mmCIF file of C-alpha atoms and ligand atoms in Angstrom:
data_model
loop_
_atom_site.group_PDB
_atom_site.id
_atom_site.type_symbol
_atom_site.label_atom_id
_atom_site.label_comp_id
_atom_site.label_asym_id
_atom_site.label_seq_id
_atom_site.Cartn_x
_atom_site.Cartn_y
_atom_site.Cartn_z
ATOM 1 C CA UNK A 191 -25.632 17.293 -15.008
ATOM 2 C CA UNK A 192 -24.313 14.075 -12.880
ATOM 3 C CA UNK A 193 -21.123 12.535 -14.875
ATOM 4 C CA UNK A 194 -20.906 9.057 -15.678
ATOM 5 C CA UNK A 195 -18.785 7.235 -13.299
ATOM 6 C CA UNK A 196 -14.802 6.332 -14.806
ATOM 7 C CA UNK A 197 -16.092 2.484 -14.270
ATOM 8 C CA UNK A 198 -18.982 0.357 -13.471
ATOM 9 C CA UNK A 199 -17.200 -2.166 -10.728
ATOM 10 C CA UNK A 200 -14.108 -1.918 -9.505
ATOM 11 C CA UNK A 201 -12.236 -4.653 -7.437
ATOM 12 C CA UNK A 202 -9.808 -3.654 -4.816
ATOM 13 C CA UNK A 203 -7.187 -6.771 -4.434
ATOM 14 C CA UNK A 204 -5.757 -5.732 -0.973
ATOM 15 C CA UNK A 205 -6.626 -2.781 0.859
ATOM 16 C CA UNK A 206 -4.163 -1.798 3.029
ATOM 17 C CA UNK A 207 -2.946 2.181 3.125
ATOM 18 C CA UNK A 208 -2.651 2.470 -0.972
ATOM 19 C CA UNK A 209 -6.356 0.539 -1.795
ATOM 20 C CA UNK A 210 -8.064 2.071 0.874
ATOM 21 C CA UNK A 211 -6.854 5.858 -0.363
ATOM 22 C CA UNK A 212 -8.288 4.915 -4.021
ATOM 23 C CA UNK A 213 -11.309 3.054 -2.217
ATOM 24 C CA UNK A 214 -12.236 6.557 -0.765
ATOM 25 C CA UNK A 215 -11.125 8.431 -3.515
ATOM 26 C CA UNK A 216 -13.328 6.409 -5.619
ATOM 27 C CA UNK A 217 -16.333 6.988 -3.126
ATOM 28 C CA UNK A 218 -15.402 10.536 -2.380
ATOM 29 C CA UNK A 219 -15.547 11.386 -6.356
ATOM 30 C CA UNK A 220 -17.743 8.586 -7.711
ATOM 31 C CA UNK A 221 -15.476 6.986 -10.056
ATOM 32 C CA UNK A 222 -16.884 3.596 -9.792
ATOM 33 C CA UNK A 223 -20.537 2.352 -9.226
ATOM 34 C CA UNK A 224 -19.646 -0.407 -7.178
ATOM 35 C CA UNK A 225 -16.226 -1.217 -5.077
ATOM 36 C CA UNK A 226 -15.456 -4.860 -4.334
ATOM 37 C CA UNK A 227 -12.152 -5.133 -1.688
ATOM 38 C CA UNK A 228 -10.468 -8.317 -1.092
ATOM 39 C CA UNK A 229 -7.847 -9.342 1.763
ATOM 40 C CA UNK A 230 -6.664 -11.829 3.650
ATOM 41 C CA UNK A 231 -7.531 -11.244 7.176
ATOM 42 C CA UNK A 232 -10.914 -11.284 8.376
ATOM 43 C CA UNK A 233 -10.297 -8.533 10.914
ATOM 44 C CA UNK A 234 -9.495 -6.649 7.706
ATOM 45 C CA UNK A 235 -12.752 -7.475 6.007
ATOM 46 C CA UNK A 236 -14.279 -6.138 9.018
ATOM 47 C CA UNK A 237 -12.409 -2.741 9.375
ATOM 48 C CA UNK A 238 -13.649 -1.832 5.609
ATOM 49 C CA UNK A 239 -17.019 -3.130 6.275
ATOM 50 C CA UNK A 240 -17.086 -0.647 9.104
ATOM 51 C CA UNK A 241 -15.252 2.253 7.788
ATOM 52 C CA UNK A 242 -17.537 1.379 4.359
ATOM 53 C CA UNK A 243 -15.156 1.478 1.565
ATOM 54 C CA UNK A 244 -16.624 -0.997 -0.342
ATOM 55 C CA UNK A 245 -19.780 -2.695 -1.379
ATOM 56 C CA UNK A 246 -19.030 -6.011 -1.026
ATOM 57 C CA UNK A 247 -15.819 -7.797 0.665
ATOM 58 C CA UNK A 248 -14.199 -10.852 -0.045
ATOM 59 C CA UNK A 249 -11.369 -13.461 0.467
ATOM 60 C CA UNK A 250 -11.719 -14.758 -2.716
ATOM 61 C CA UNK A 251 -8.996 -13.044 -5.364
ATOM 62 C CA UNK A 252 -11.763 -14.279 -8.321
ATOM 63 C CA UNK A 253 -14.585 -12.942 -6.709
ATOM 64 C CA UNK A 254 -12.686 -9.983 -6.618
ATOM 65 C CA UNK A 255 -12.333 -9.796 -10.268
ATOM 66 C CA UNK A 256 -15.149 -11.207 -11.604
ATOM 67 C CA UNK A 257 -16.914 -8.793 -13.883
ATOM 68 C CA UNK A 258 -14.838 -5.705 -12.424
ATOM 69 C CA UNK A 259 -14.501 -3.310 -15.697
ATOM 70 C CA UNK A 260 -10.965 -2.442 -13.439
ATOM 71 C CA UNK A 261 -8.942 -4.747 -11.367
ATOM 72 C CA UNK A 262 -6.806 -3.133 -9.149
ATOM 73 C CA UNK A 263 -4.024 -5.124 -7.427
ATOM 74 C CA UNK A 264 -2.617 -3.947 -4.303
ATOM 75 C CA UNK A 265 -1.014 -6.055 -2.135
ATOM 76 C CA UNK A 266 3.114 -6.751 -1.559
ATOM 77 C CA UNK A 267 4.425 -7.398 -4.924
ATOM 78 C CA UNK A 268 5.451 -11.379 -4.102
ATOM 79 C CA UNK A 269 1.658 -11.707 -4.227
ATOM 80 C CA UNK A 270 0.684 -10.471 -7.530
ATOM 81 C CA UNK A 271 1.695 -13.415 -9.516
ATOM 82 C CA UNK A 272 0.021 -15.963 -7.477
ATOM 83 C CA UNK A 273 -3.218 -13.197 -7.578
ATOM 84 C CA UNK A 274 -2.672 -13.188 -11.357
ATOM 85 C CA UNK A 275 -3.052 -16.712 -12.012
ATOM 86 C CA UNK A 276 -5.968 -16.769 -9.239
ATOM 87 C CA UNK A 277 -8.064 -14.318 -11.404
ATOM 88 C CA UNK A 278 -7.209 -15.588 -14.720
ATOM 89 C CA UNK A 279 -9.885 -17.840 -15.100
ATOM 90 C CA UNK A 280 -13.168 -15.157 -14.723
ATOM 91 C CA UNK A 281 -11.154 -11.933 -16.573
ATOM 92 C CA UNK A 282 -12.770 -11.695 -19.804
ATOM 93 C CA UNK A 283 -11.826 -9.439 -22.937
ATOM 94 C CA UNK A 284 -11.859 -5.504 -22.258
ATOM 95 C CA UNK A 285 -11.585 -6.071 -18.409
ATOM 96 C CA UNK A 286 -8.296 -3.651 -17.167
ATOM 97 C CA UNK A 287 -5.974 -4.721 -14.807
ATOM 98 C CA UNK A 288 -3.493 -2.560 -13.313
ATOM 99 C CA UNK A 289 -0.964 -2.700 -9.832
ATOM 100 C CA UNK A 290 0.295 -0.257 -7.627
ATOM 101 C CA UNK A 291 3.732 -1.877 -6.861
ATOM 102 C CA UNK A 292 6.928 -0.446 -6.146
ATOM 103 C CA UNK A 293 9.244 -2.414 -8.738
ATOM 104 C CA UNK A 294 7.717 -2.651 -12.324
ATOM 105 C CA UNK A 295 9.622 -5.632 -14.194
ATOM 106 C CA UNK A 296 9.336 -8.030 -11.664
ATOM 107 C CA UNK A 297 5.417 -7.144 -11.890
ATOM 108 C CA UNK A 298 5.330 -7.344 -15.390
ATOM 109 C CA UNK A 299 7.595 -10.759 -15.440
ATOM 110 C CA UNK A 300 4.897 -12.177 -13.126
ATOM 111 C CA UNK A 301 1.824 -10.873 -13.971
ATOM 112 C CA UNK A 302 1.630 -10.378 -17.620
ATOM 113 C CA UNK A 303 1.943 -14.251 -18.295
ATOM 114 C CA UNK A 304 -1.041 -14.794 -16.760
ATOM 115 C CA UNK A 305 -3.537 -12.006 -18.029
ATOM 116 C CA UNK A 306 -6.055 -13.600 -21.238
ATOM 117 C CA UNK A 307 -5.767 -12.093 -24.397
ATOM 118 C CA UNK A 308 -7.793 -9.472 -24.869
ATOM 119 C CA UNK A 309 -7.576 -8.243 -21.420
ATOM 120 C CA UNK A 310 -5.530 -5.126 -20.735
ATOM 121 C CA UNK A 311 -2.803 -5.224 -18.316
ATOM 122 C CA UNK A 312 -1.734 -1.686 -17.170
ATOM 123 C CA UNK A 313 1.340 -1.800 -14.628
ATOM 124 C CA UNK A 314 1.400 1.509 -12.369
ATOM 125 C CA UNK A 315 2.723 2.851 -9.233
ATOM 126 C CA UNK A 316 1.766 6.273 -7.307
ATOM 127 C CA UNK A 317 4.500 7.662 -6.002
ATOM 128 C CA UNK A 318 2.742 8.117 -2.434
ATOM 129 C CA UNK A 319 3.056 6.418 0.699
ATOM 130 C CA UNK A 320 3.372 7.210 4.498
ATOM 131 C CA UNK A 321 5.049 4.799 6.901
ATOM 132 C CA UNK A 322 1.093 3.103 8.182
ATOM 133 C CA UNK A 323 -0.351 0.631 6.565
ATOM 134 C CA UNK A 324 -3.365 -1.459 6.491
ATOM 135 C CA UNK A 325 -6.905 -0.048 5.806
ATOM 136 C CA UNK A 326 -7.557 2.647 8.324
ATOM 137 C CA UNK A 327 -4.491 4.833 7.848
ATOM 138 C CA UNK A 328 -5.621 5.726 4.055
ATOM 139 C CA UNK A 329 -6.931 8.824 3.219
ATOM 140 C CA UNK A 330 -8.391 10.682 -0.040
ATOM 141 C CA UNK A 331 -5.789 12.742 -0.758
ATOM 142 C CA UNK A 332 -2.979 11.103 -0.931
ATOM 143 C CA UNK A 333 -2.348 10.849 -4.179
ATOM 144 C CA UNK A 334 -2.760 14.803 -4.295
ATOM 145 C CA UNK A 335 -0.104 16.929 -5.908
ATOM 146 C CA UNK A 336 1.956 13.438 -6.387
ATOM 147 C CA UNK A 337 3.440 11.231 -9.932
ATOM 148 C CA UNK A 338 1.716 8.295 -10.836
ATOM 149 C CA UNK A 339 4.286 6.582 -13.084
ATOM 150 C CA UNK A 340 2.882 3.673 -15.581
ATOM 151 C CA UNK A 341 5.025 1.469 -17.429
ATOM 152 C CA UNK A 342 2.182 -0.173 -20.085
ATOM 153 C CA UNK A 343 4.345 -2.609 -22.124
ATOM 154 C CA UNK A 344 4.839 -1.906 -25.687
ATOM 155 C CA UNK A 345 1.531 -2.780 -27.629
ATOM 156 C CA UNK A 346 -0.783 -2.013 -24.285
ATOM 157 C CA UNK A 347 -4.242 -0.803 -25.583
ATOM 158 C CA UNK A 348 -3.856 3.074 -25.557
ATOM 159 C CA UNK A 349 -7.490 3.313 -24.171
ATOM 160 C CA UNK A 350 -6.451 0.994 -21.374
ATOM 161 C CA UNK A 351 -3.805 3.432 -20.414
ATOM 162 C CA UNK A 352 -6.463 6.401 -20.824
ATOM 163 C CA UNK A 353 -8.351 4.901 -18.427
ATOM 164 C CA UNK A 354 -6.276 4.418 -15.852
ATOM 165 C CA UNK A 355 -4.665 7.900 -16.365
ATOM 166 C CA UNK A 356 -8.169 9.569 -15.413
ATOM 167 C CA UNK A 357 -8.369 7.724 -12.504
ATOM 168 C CA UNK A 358 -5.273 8.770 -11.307
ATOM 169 C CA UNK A 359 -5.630 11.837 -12.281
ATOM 170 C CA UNK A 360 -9.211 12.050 -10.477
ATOM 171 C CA UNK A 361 -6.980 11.104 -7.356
ATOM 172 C CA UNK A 362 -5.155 14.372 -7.707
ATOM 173 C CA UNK A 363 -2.163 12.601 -9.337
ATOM 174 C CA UNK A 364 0.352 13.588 -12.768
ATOM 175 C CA UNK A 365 1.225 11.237 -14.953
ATOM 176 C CA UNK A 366 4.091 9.704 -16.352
ATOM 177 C CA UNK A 367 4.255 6.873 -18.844
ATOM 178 C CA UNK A 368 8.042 5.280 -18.866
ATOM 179 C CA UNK A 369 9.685 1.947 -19.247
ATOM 180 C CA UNK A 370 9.753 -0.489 -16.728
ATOM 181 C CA UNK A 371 13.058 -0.892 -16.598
ATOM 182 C CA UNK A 372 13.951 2.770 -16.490
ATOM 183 C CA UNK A 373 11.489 2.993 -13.910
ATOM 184 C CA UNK A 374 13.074 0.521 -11.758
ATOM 185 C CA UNK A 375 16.090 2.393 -11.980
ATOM 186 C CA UNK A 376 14.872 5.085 -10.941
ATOM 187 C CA UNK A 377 13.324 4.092 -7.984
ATOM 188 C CA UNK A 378 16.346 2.304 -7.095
ATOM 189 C CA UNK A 379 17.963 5.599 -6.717
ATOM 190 C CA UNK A 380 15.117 7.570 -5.019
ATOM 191 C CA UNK A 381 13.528 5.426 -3.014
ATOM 192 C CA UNK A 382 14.935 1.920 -1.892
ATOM 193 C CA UNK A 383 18.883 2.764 -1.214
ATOM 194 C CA UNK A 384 17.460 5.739 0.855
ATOM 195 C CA UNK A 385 15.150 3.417 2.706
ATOM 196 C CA UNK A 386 17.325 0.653 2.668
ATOM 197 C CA UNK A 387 19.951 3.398 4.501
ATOM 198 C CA UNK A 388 17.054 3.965 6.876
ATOM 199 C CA UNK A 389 16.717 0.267 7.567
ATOM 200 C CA UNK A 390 20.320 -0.322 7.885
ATOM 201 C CA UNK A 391 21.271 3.081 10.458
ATOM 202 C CA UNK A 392 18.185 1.888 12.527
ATOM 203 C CA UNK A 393 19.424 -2.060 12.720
ATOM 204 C CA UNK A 394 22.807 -0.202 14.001
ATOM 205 C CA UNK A 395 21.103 1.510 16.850
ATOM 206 C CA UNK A 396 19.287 -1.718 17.380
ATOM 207 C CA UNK A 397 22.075 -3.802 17.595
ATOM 208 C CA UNK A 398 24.039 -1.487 20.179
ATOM 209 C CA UNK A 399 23.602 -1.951 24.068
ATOM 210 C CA UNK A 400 20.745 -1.107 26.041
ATOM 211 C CA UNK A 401 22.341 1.784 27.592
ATOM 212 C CA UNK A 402 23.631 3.984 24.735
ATOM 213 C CA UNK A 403 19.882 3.075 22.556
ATOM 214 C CA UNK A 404 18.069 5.010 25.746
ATOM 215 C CA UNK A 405 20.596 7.598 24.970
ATOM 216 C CA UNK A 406 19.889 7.755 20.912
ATOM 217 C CA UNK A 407 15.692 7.161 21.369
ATOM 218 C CA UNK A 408 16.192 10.865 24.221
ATOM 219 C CA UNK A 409 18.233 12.586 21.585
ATOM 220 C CA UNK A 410 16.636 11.636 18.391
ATOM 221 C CA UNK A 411 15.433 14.826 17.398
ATOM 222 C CA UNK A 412 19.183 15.628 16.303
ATOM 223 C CA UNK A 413 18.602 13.438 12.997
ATOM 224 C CA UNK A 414 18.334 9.541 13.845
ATOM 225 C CA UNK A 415 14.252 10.546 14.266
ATOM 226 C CA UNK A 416 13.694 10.827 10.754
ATOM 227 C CA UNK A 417 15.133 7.739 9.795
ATOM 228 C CA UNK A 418 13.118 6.206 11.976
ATOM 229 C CA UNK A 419 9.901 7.008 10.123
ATOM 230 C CA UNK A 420 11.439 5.722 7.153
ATOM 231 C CA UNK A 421 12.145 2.493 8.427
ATOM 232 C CA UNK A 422 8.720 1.998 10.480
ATOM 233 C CA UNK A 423 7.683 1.229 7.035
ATOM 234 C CA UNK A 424 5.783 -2.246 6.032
ATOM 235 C CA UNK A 425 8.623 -4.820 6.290
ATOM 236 C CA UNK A 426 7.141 -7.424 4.032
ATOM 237 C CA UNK A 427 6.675 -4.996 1.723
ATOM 238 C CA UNK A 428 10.005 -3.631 1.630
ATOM 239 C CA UNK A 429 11.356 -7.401 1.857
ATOM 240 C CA UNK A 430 9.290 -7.875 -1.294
ATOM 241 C CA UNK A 431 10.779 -4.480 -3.232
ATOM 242 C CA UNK A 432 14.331 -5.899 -2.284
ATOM 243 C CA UNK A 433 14.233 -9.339 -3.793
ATOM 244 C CA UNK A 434 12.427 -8.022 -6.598
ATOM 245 C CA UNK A 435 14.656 -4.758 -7.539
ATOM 246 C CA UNK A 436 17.748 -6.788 -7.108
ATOM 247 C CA UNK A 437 20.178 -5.516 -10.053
ATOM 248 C CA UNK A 438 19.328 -1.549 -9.685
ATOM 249 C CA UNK A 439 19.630 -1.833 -6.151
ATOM 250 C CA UNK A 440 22.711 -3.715 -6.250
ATOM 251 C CA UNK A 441 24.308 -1.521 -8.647
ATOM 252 C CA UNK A 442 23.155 1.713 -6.622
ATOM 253 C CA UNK A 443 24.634 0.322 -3.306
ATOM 254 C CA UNK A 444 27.981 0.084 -5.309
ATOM 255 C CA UNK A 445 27.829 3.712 -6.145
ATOM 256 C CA UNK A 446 26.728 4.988 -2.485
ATOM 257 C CA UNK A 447 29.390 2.595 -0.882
ATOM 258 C CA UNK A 448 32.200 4.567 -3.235
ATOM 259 C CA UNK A 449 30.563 7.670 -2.132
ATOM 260 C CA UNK A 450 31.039 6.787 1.344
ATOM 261 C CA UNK A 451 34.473 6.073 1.139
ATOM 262 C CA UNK A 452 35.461 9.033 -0.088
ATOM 263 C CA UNK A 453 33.657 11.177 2.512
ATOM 264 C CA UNK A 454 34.970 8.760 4.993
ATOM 265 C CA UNK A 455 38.631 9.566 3.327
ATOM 266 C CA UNK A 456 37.792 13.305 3.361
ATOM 267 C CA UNK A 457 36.989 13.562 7.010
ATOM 268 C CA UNK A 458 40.212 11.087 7.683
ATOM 269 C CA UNK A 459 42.762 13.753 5.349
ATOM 270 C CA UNK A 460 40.718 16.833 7.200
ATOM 271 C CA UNK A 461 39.357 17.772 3.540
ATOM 272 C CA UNK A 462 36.928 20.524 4.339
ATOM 273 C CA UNK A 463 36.493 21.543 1.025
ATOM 274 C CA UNK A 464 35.272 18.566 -0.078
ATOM 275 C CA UNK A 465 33.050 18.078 2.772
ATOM 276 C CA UNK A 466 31.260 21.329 2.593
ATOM 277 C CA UNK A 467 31.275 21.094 -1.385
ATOM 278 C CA UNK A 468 28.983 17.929 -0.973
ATOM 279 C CA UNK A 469 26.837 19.320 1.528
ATOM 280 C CA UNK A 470 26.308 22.458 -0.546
ATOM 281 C CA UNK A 471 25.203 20.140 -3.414
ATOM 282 C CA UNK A 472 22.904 18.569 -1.309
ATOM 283 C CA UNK A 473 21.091 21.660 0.150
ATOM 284 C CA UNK A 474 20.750 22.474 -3.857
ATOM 285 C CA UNK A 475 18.494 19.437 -4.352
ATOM 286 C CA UNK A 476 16.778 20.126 -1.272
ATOM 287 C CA UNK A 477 15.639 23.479 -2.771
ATOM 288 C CA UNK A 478 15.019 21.699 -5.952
ATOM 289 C CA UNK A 479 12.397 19.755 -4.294
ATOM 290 C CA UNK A 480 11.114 22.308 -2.758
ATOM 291 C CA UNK A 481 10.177 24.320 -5.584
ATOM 292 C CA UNK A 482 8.746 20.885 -7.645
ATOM 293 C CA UNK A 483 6.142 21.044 -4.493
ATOM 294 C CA UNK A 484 7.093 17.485 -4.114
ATOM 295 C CA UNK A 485 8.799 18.569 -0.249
HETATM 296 P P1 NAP B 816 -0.625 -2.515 3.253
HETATM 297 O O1 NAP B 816 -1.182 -1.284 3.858
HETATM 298 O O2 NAP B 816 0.221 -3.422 4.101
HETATM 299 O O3 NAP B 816 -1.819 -3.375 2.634
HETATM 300 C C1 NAP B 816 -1.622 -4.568 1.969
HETATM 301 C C2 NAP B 816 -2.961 -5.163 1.635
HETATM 302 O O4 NAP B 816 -2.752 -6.344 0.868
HETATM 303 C C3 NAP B 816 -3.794 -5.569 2.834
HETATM 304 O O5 NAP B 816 -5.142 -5.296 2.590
HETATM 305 C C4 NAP B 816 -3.569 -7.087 2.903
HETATM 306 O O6 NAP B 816 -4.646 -7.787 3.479
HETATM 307 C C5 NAP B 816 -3.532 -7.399 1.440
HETATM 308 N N1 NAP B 816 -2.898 -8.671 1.113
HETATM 309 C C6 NAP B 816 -1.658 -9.093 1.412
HETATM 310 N N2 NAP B 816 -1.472 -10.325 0.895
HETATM 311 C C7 NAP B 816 -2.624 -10.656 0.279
HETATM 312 C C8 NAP B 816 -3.070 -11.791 -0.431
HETATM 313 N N3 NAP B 816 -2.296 -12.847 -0.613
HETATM 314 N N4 NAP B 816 -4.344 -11.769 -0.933
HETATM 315 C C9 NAP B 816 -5.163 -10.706 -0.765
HETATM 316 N N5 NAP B 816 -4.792 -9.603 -0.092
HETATM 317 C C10 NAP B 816 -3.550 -9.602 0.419
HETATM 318 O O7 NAP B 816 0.269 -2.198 1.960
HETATM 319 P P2 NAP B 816 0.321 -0.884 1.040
HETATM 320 O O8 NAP B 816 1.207 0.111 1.676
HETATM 321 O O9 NAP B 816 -1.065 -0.507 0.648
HETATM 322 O O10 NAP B 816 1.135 -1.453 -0.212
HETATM 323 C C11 NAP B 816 0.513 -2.229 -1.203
HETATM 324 C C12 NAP B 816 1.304 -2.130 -2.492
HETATM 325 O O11 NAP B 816 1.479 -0.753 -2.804
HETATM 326 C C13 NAP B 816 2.696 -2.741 -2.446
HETATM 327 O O12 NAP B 816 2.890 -3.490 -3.625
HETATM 328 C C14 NAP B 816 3.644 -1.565 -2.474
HETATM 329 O O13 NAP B 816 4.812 -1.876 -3.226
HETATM 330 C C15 NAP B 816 2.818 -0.505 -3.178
HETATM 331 N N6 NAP B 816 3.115 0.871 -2.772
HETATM 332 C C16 NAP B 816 3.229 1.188 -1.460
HETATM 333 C C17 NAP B 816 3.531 2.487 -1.088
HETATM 334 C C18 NAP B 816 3.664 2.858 0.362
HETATM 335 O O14 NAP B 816 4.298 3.866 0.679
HETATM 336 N N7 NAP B 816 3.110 2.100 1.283
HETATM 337 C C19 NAP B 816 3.669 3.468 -2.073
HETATM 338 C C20 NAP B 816 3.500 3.124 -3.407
HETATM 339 C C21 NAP B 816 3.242 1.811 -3.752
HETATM 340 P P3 NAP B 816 -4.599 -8.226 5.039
HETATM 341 O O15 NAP B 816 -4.703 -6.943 5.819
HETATM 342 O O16 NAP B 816 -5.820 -9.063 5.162
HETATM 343 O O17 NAP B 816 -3.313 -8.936 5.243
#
């Protein structure tokens, strides 16, 4: 017996390394009928044309939307309000849309406005990524094995929120439904002070002369390596996360500058103890990753 697909049409609003995985996660378990991608660049256009992740493409956000049971927007979060208002005009009643941005209030602040009544706005983000971007470095199974957090705001249609679930959950993801703001929070904590740490260690390796950077980029297996990966990562989209998760980030960057101080003060007063308590914290967490299969 062939299952009905999750949706008729669905329309991909950028298509970089997070639409294209759910474009061929779509295609790979026939979630959708039709696919309709839109993105900026033509040579874009052309790469899903030929790598055939959609139906139709598209530059026009509208087009996009028109008549797409599920609206999926995935381009760098300073975008989706402008998108919003784009598509406003051809979403009609029982149409979905949902995100896949990194910071959730700032979404919601910018987006919801905009959305017609009757029309279901479902804010998400899959906890997934790798440092490539654009369409030809997704892949179907990305989502595998990882969280997909939504934060619906209070009075969201619960079959909205269904909906999007099983799609996510088609993609291999769990699900967590949380607040916004805790969300944010959250993800200040685990995500964008580590990266921004990335960012900031590789600008100081940047900044240093030519000779001792030759020396770092020859030994760079000893740590520095794996910040690196970190902070190849999408700058616009990062610069977008930033100016969007301002007061968690902020407030997190407080805590981890006290932190530092007092390792800093440690290895200053020769405090061992406290040194190697810390790191034996740390190697805890490590194995508590581990065993979440989240490593
Ligand atoms: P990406 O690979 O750089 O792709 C971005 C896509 O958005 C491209 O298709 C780009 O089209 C399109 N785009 C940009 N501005 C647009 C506009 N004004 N109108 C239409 N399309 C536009 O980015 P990504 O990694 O998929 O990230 C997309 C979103 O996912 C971000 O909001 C990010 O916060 C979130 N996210 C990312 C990760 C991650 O690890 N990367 C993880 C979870 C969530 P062109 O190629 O034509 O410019």
């Amino acid at each position: 017996m062939t299952r009905e697909p999750l949706f008729d049409t669905v329309g991909l609003i950028g298509i970089g390394l997070i639409g294209s995985s759910l474009a061929r996660v779509i295609r790979r378990k026939g979630l959708a009928r039709r696919i309709v991608a839109c993105a900026r660049r033509d040579s874009t256009l052309e790469t899903v044309r030929t790598l055939g992740l959609a139906d139709a493409v598209t530059k026009d956000h509208a087009e996009a939307a028109r008549g797409a049971d599920l609206v999926v927007i995935s381009t760098p979060i300073g975008t989706n309000g402008m998108i919003a208002r784009t598509i406003a005009p051809v979403l009609t009643p029982g149409q979905i849309v949902t995100d896949v941005g990194s910071v959730k209030q700032a979404v919601i602040r910018d987006v919801a406005p905009a959305i017609p009544e009757g029309v279901h706005f479902v804010p998400g983000h899959p906890l997934a990524g790798t440092e490539e971007s654009g369409p030809e470095s997704g892949f179907d199974t990305l989502f595998e094995g990882r969280w997909c957090v939504l934060t619906p705001p209070p009075g969201t249609d619960p079959e909205a929120v269904e909906r999007v679930s099983e799609l996510w959950r088609q993609a291999g993801s769990m699900i967590d439904v949380i607040d916004a703001d805790h969300h944010d929070w959250v993800m200040a904590l685990t995500s964008h002070l580590p990266t921004l740490i990335a960012f900031n260690i590789v600008g100081t390796v940047a900044d240093m002369e030519n000779h001792t950077r030759q020396e770092v980029i020859k030994y760079s297996a000893s740590g520095f390596r794996d910040f690196t990966r970190i902070a190849a990562q999408d700058p616009v989209m990062w610069r977008d996360v930033y100016l969007n998760n301002r007061e968690a980030v902020l407030e997190m960057l407080q805590r981890f500058n006290e932190d530092l101080s007092r390792l800093q003060r440690a290895i200053r007063w020769g405090e061992g103890e406290e040194l190697e308590d810390l790191f034996r914290r740390s190697r805890d967490i490590r194995r508590g990753i581990i065993d979440a299969g989240q490593a």
